[in-house]
PDB file of C-alpha atoms in Angstrom:
ATOM      1  CA  UNK A  29      26.053 -13.035  15.195  1.00  0.00           C
ATOM      2  CA  UNK A  30      25.683  -9.849  12.413  1.00  0.00           C
ATOM      3  CA  UNK A  31      21.725 -10.837  11.905  1.00  0.00           C
ATOM      4  CA  UNK A  32      21.254 -11.198  15.043  1.00  0.00           C
ATOM      5  CA  UNK A  33      22.647  -7.768  16.475  1.00  0.00           C
ATOM      6  CA  UNK A  34      21.114  -6.355  13.605  1.00  0.00           C
ATOM      7  CA  UNK A  35      18.044  -7.467  14.342  1.00  0.00           C
ATOM      8  CA  UNK A  36      18.523  -6.500  18.085  1.00  0.00           C
ATOM      9  CA  UNK A  37      19.066  -2.699  17.350  1.00  0.00           C
ATOM     10  CA  UNK A  38      16.014  -3.065  14.559  1.00  0.00           C
ATOM     11  CA  UNK A  39      13.891  -3.909  17.633  1.00  0.00           C
ATOM     12  CA  UNK A  40      15.157  -1.406  19.924  1.00  0.00           C
ATOM     13  CA  UNK A  41      14.108   1.287  17.271  1.00  0.00           C
ATOM     14  CA  UNK A  42      10.691  -0.225  17.267  1.00  0.00           C
ATOM     15  CA  UNK A  43      10.259   0.183  21.006  1.00  0.00           C
ATOM     16  CA  UNK A  44      11.611   3.699  21.294  1.00  0.00           C
ATOM     17  CA  UNK A  45       9.171   4.767  18.475  1.00  0.00           C
ATOM     18  CA  UNK A  46       6.099   2.625  20.285  1.00  0.00           C
ATOM     19  CA  UNK A  47       7.194   4.180  23.607  1.00  0.00           C
ATOM     20  CA  UNK A  48       7.244   7.884  22.028  1.00  0.00           C
ATOM     21  CA  UNK A  49       3.763   7.312  21.134  1.00  0.00           C
ATOM     22  CA  UNK A  50       2.651   6.161  24.471  1.00  0.00           C
ATOM     23  CA  UNK A  51       4.556   9.115  26.062  1.00  0.00           C
ATOM     24  CA  UNK A  52       2.305  11.628  23.389  1.00  0.00           C
ATOM     25  CA  UNK A  53      -0.997   9.912  24.406  1.00  0.00           C
ATOM     26  CA  UNK A  54      -0.237   9.728  27.807  1.00  0.00           C
ATOM     27  CA  UNK A  55       0.687  13.861  28.031  1.00  0.00           C
ATOM     28  CA  UNK A  56      -2.667  14.401  25.987  1.00  0.00           C
ATOM     29  CA  UNK A  57      -4.220  12.476  28.576  1.00  0.00           C
ATOM     30  CA  UNK A  58      -2.677  14.543  31.291  1.00  0.00           C
ATOM     31  CA  UNK A  59      -4.036  18.107  29.323  1.00  0.00           C
ATOM     32  CA  UNK A  60      -1.097  19.244  27.603  1.00  0.00           C
ATOM     33  CA  UNK A  61      -2.845  20.274  24.120  1.00  0.00           C
ATOM     34  CA  UNK A  62      -2.725  18.377  21.395  1.00  0.00           C
ATOM     35  CA  UNK A  63      -1.234  21.321  19.215  1.00  0.00           C
ATOM     36  CA  UNK A  64       2.163  21.034  21.261  1.00  0.00           C
ATOM     37  CA  UNK A  65       2.204  17.349  20.611  1.00  0.00           C
ATOM     38  CA  UNK A  66       1.529  17.653  16.983  1.00  0.00           C
ATOM     39  CA  UNK A  67       3.945  20.250  16.663  1.00  0.00           C
ATOM     40  CA  UNK A  68       6.724  18.480  18.725  1.00  0.00           C
ATOM     41  CA  UNK A  69       6.340  15.420  16.209  1.00  0.00           C
ATOM     42  CA  UNK A  70       6.273  17.546  13.099  1.00  0.00           C
ATOM     43  CA  UNK A  71       9.544  19.696  14.180  1.00  0.00           C
ATOM     44  CA  UNK A  72      10.676  15.607  14.981  1.00  0.00           C
ATOM     45  CA  UNK A  73       9.645  14.719  12.035  1.00  0.00           C
ATOM     46  CA  UNK A  74      11.326  17.560   9.569  1.00  0.00           C
ATOM     47  CA  UNK A  75      14.550  16.863  11.645  1.00  0.00           C
ATOM     48  CA  UNK A  76      14.751  13.148  10.586  1.00  0.00           C
ATOM     49  CA  UNK A  77      13.821  13.794   7.076  1.00  0.00           C
ATOM     50  CA  UNK A  78      16.640  16.665   7.239  1.00  0.00           C
ATOM     51  CA  UNK A  79      18.934  14.128   8.483  1.00  0.00           C
ATOM     52  CA  UNK A  80      18.253  11.561   6.839  1.00  0.00           C
ATOM     53  CA  UNK A  81      19.201  14.034   3.283  1.00  0.00           C
ATOM     54  CA  UNK A  82      21.729  15.757   4.367  1.00  0.00           C
ATOM     55  CA  UNK A  83      23.604  13.664   7.114  1.00  0.00           C
ATOM     56  CA  UNK A  84      22.784   9.900   6.375  1.00  0.00           C
ATOM     57  CA  UNK A  85      26.066   8.679   7.678  1.00  0.00           C
ATOM     58  CA  UNK A  86      24.399   9.487  11.296  1.00  0.00           C
ATOM     59  CA  UNK A  87      22.176   6.684  10.690  1.00  0.00           C
ATOM     60  CA  UNK A  88      22.861   3.290  10.722  1.00  0.00           C
ATOM     61  CA  UNK A  89      23.305   1.772   7.450  1.00  0.00           C
ATOM     62  CA  UNK A  90      20.348  -0.485   7.464  1.00  0.00           C
ATOM     63  CA  UNK A  91      18.000   1.814   8.719  1.00  0.00           C
ATOM     64  CA  UNK A  92      18.794   4.190   5.866  1.00  0.00           C
ATOM     65  CA  UNK A  93      18.643   1.183   3.613  1.00  0.00           C
ATOM     66  CA  UNK A  94      14.979   0.210   5.116  1.00  0.00           C
ATOM     67  CA  UNK A  95      13.613   3.377   4.431  1.00  0.00           C
ATOM     68  CA  UNK A  96      14.851   4.515   0.710  1.00  0.00           C
ATOM     69  CA  UNK A  97      13.520   0.948  -0.279  1.00  0.00           C
ATOM     70  CA  UNK A  98      10.364   1.394   0.339  1.00  0.00           C
ATOM     71  CA  UNK A  99      10.396   4.758  -2.139  1.00  0.00           C
ATOM     72  CA  UNK A 100      11.840   2.035  -5.156  1.00  0.00           C
ATOM     73  CA  UNK A 101      11.175  -1.759  -3.722  1.00  0.00           C
ATOM     74  CA  UNK A 102      11.829  -2.606  -7.169  1.00  0.00           C
ATOM     75  CA  UNK A 103      15.139  -1.552  -7.435  1.00  0.00           C
ATOM     76  CA  UNK A 104      17.926  -4.364  -7.682  1.00  0.00           C
ATOM     77  CA  UNK A 105      19.911  -3.360  -5.166  1.00  0.00           C
ATOM     78  CA  UNK A 106      16.783  -3.475  -2.411  1.00  0.00           C
ATOM     79  CA  UNK A 107      16.165  -7.276  -3.474  1.00  0.00           C
ATOM     80  CA  UNK A 108      17.708  -8.436  -0.209  1.00  0.00           C
ATOM     81  CA  UNK A 109      16.111  -5.826   2.437  1.00  0.00           C
ATOM     82  CA  UNK A 110      12.580  -5.767   0.603  1.00  0.00           C
ATOM     83  CA  UNK A 111      12.462  -9.686   0.378  1.00  0.00           C
ATOM     84  CA  UNK A 112      10.549 -10.042   3.532  1.00  0.00           C
ATOM     85  CA  UNK A 113       8.382  -7.317   3.407  1.00  0.00           C
ATOM     86  CA  UNK A 114       7.542  -8.834  -0.999  1.00  0.00           C
ATOM     87  CA  UNK A 115       6.954 -12.104   0.395  1.00  0.00           C
ATOM     88  CA  UNK A 116       4.415 -10.871   3.620  1.00  0.00           C
ATOM     89  CA  UNK A 117       2.644  -8.775   0.758  1.00  0.00           C
ATOM     90  CA  UNK A 118       1.764 -11.877  -1.532  1.00  0.00           C
ATOM     91  CA  UNK A 119       1.057 -14.004   1.509  1.00  0.00           C
ATOM     92  CA  UNK A 120      -1.768 -11.378   1.967  1.00  0.00           C
ATOM     93  CA  UNK A 121      -2.667 -11.377  -1.034  1.00  0.00           C
ATOM     94  CA  UNK A 122      -2.686 -15.089  -1.683  1.00  0.00           C
ATOM     95  CA  UNK A 123      -5.463 -15.327   0.917  1.00  0.00           C
ATOM     96  CA  UNK A 124      -8.361 -13.452  -0.534  1.00  0.00           C
ATOM     97  CA  UNK A 125     -11.887 -13.776   0.992  1.00  0.00           C
ATOM     98  CA  UNK A 126     -11.427 -16.815   2.977  1.00  0.00           C
ATOM     99  CA  UNK A 127      -8.277 -18.026   3.432  1.00  0.00           C
ATOM    100  CA  UNK A 128      -6.333 -21.236   1.973  1.00  0.00           C
ATOM    101  CA  UNK A 129      -6.755 -22.816   5.493  1.00  0.00           C
ATOM    102  CA  UNK A 130      -3.965 -23.923   8.146  1.00  0.00           C
ATOM    103  CA  UNK A 131      -3.436 -27.138   6.985  1.00  0.00           C
ATOM    104  CA  UNK A 132      -3.144 -26.275   3.108  1.00  0.00           C
ATOM    105  CA  UNK A 133       0.695 -27.211   1.667  1.00  0.00           C
ATOM    106  CA  UNK A 134       0.622 -24.670  -0.938  1.00  0.00           C
ATOM    107  CA  UNK A 135       1.579 -21.743   1.627  1.00  0.00           C
ATOM    108  CA  UNK A 136       3.533 -18.607   0.741  1.00  0.00           C
ATOM    109  CA  UNK A 137       6.866 -18.897   2.501  1.00  0.00           C
ATOM    110  CA  UNK A 138       7.365 -15.474   4.605  1.00  0.00           C
ATOM    111  CA  UNK A 139      11.155 -15.431   6.349  1.00  0.00           C
ATOM    112  CA  UNK A 140      10.431 -15.393  10.110  1.00  0.00           C
ATOM    113  CA  UNK A 141       6.458 -15.363   9.829  1.00  0.00           C
ATOM    114  CA  UNK A 142       5.902 -16.202  13.343  1.00  0.00           C
ATOM    115  CA  UNK A 143       7.619 -13.154  14.324  1.00  0.00           C
ATOM    116  CA  UNK A 144       6.294  -9.767  12.728  1.00  0.00           C
ATOM    117  CA  UNK A 145       4.567 -10.793   9.846  1.00  0.00           C
ATOM    118  CA  UNK A 146       2.281 -13.063  11.565  1.00  0.00           C
ATOM    119  CA  UNK A 147      -0.540 -11.265  10.206  1.00  0.00           C
ATOM    120  CA  UNK A 148       0.936 -12.120   6.900  1.00  0.00           C
ATOM    121  CA  UNK A 149       0.458 -15.904   7.995  1.00  0.00           C
ATOM    122  CA  UNK A 150      -3.144 -15.472   9.115  1.00  0.00           C
ATOM    123  CA  UNK A 151      -4.278 -13.526   5.947  1.00  0.00           C
ATOM    124  CA  UNK A 152      -2.975 -16.326   3.871  1.00  0.00           C
ATOM    125  CA  UNK A 153      -4.677 -18.949   6.423  1.00  0.00           C
ATOM    126  CA  UNK A 154      -7.972 -17.368   7.165  1.00  0.00           C
ATOM    127  CA  UNK A 155      -8.316 -14.550   4.263  1.00  0.00           C
ATOM    128  CA  UNK A 156      -9.911 -11.159   4.496  1.00  0.00           C
ATOM    129  CA  UNK A 157     -12.747 -12.321   7.081  1.00  0.00           C
ATOM    130  CA  UNK A 158     -10.405 -13.839   9.433  1.00  0.00           C
ATOM    131  CA  UNK A 159      -8.416 -10.565   9.419  1.00  0.00           C
ATOM    132  CA  UNK A 160     -11.331  -8.677   9.874  1.00  0.00           C
ATOM    133  CA  UNK A 161     -12.074 -11.387  12.743  1.00  0.00           C
ATOM    134  CA  UNK A 162      -8.833 -10.563  14.753  1.00  0.00           C
ATOM    135  CA  UNK A 163      -8.332  -6.852  13.834  1.00  0.00           C
ATOM    136  CA  UNK A 164     -11.576  -6.303  15.420  1.00  0.00           C
ATOM    137  CA  UNK A 165     -10.554  -8.469  18.686  1.00  0.00           C
ATOM    138  CA  UNK A 166      -7.698  -6.628  18.926  1.00  0.00           C
ATOM    139  CA  UNK A 167      -8.909  -3.216  18.727  1.00  0.00           C
ATOM    140  CA  UNK A 168     -11.874  -4.367  20.917  1.00  0.00           C
ATOM    141  CA  UNK A 169      -9.475  -4.918  23.640  1.00  0.00           C
ATOM    142  CA  UNK A 170      -7.974  -1.757  23.012  1.00  0.00           C
ATOM    143  CA  UNK A 171     -11.484   0.393  23.372  1.00  0.00           C
ATOM    144  CA  UNK A 172     -12.418  -1.572  26.019  1.00  0.00           C
ATOM    145  CA  UNK A 173      -9.192  -0.109  28.011  1.00  0.00           C
ATOM    146  CA  UNK A 174      -9.994   3.069  26.780  1.00  0.00           C
ATOM    147  CA  UNK A 175     -13.374   2.816  28.230  1.00  0.00           C
ATOM    148  CA  UNK A 176     -12.185   1.477  31.636  1.00  0.00           C
ATOM    149  CA  UNK A 177      -9.760   4.486  31.616  1.00  0.00           C
ATOM    150  CA  UNK A 178     -12.115   7.143  31.071  1.00  0.00           C
ATOM    151  CA  UNK A 179     -14.646   5.632  33.561  1.00  0.00           C
ATOM    152  CA  UNK A 180     -11.094   5.736  36.076  1.00  0.00           C
ATOM    153  CA  UNK A 181     -12.519   7.506  39.656  1.00  0.00           C
ATOM    154  CA  UNK A 182      -8.491   9.180  39.384  1.00  0.00           C
ATOM    155  CA  UNK A 183      -6.412  10.234  37.289  1.00  0.00           C
ATOM    156  CA  UNK A 184      -3.256   7.667  37.561  1.00  0.00           C
ATOM    157  CA  UNK A 185      -5.927   5.185  36.493  1.00  0.00           C
ATOM    158  CA  UNK A 186      -6.860   7.102  33.278  1.00  0.00           C
ATOM    159  CA  UNK A 187      -2.801   7.426  32.983  1.00  0.00           C
ATOM    160  CA  UNK A 188      -2.118   4.141  32.823  1.00  0.00           C
ATOM    161  CA  UNK A 189      -5.189   2.854  30.449  1.00  0.00           C
ATOM    162  CA  UNK A 190      -4.274   6.057  28.220  1.00  0.00           C
ATOM    163  CA  UNK A 191      -1.200   4.025  28.195  1.00  0.00           C
ATOM    164  CA  UNK A 192      -1.561   0.945  27.709  1.00  0.00           C
ATOM    165  CA  UNK A 193      -3.946   1.712  25.079  1.00  0.00           C
ATOM    166  CA  UNK A 194      -1.733   3.969  22.867  1.00  0.00           C
ATOM    167  CA  UNK A 195       0.686   0.262  23.173  1.00  0.00           C
ATOM    168  CA  UNK A 196      -1.837  -1.712  21.822  1.00  0.00           C
ATOM    169  CA  UNK A 197      -2.942   0.723  19.441  1.00  0.00           C
ATOM    170  CA  UNK A 198      -0.026   1.620  17.566  1.00  0.00           C
ATOM    171  CA  UNK A 199       1.812  -2.150  17.900  1.00  0.00           C
ATOM    172  CA  UNK A 200      -1.485  -2.992  15.771  1.00  0.00           C
ATOM    173  CA  UNK A 201      -0.677  -0.016  13.343  1.00  0.00           C
ATOM    174  CA  UNK A 202       2.836   0.094  12.781  1.00  0.00           C
ATOM    175  CA  UNK A 203       2.790  -3.602  12.350  1.00  0.00           C
ATOM    176  CA  UNK A 204      -0.035  -3.727   9.589  1.00  0.00           C
ATOM    177  CA  UNK A 205       2.406  -0.867   8.590  1.00  0.00           C
ATOM    178  CA  UNK A 206       5.231  -3.408   8.219  1.00  0.00           C
ATOM    179  CA  UNK A 207       3.242  -6.272   6.644  1.00  0.00           C
ATOM    180  CA  UNK A 208       1.893  -3.702   3.949  1.00  0.00           C
ATOM    181  CA  UNK A 209       4.785  -2.444   3.306  1.00  0.00           C
ATOM    182  CA  UNK A 210       3.824   0.882   4.231  1.00  0.00           C
ATOM    183  CA  UNK A 211       6.376   1.116   6.246  1.00  0.00           C
ATOM    184  CA  UNK A 212       9.756  -0.205   7.136  1.00  0.00           C
ATOM    185  CA  UNK A 213      10.676  -2.952   9.262  1.00  0.00           C
ATOM    186  CA  UNK A 214      11.533  -2.242  12.715  1.00  0.00           C
ATOM    187  CA  UNK A 215      10.788  -5.169  14.643  1.00  0.00           C
ATOM    188  CA  UNK A 216       7.142  -4.009  16.185  1.00  0.00           C
ATOM    189  CA  UNK A 217       5.090  -7.157  17.060  1.00  0.00           C
ATOM    190  CA  UNK A 218       1.390  -7.732  16.553  1.00  0.00           C
ATOM    191  CA  UNK A 219      -0.108  -7.969  20.420  1.00  0.00           C
ATOM    192  CA  UNK A 220      -0.998 -10.969  21.797  1.00  0.00           C
ATOM    193  CA  UNK A 221      -0.013 -12.729  18.522  1.00  0.00           C
ATOM    194  CA  UNK A 222       3.660 -12.734  17.665  1.00  0.00           C
ATOM    195  CA  UNK A 223       5.756 -14.971  18.809  1.00  0.00           C
ATOM    196  CA  UNK A 224       8.135 -13.935  21.555  1.00  0.00           C
ATOM    197  CA  UNK A 225       7.755 -14.513  25.216  1.00  0.00           C
ATOM    198  CA  UNK A 226       8.589 -10.840  26.623  1.00  0.00           C
ATOM    199  CA  UNK A 227       6.519  -9.071  24.235  1.00  0.00           C
ATOM    200  CA  UNK A 228       3.603 -11.292  25.616  1.00  0.00           C
ATOM    201  CA  UNK A 229       4.557 -11.168  29.155  1.00  0.00           C
ATOM    202  CA  UNK A 230       4.535  -7.267  28.610  1.00  0.00           C
ATOM    203  CA  UNK A 231       1.099  -7.347  27.444  1.00  0.00           C
ATOM    204  CA  UNK A 232      -0.428  -9.472  29.845  1.00  0.00           C
ATOM    205  CA  UNK A 233       1.183  -7.714  32.710  1.00  0.00           C
ATOM    206  CA  UNK A 234      -0.584  -4.679  30.908  1.00  0.00           C
ATOM    207  CA  UNK A 235      -4.104  -6.274  31.158  1.00  0.00           C
ATOM    208  CA  UNK A 236      -3.204  -7.181  34.663  1.00  0.00           C
ATOM    209  CA  UNK A 237      -3.155  -3.270  35.427  1.00  0.00           C
ATOM    210  CA  UNK A 238      -6.339  -2.249  33.474  1.00  0.00           C
ATOM    211  CA  UNK A 239      -7.853  -4.737  35.465  1.00  0.00           C
ATOM    212  CA  UNK A 240      -6.680  -3.809  38.564  1.00  0.00           C
ATOM    213  CA  UNK A 241      -8.260  -0.127  37.962  1.00  0.00           C
ATOM    214  CA  UNK A 242     -11.257  -0.985  36.575  1.00  0.00           C
ATOM    215  CA  UNK A 243     -11.523  -3.739  39.738  1.00  0.00           C
ATOM    216  CA  UNK A 244     -11.276  -0.443  41.890  1.00  0.00           C
ATOM    217  CA  UNK A 245     -13.733   1.728  40.129  1.00  0.00           C
ATOM    218  CA  UNK A 246     -16.474   1.813  42.361  1.00  0.00           C
ATOM    219  CA  UNK A 247     -19.077   2.296  39.440  1.00  0.00           C
TER     220      UNK A 247
END
């Protein structure tokens, strides 16, 4: 029960970050200067760093541990925390150029690979080439979404498409950062690929909104 509750809280943190990035990009699309947005992000980052250094008790224990573990992943005290990310990185490297194939019995094990670490499984099975194809398809969907928004004949359509583009792009960036040990694990899925009914449902609803914007364009 404790592990399930902690996983739930991590997913809530990741969702909050994704929503924050969506809000920033939609504000930029609405005309707010990027200087104000970057200033707010910088102040937020500085505030979080100050809390982490001077008031760590204000954060949940696992949040602090996951962040600190990234700076010294080989420290024995972070062994359990970094186990999943280390396994994911080994799995990504094991795929090399063309991967080991989906039906190979000699695949490296990664905890809950079907969820946040599905990219490590893809990398191991399909290698660098397969990863390039998967990321190309995902970013292709994102770029197409952005193009539909830029061609929209009303501002609401533009805001919708920019928001969906931000959701796709930032989930990809954060998920890759988690798999490559560049960011802490915060429960952000890889769009359209990771297991999870609610995540997949919301992404397809977003695609439906973008399709609606496209269909209402007369150009």
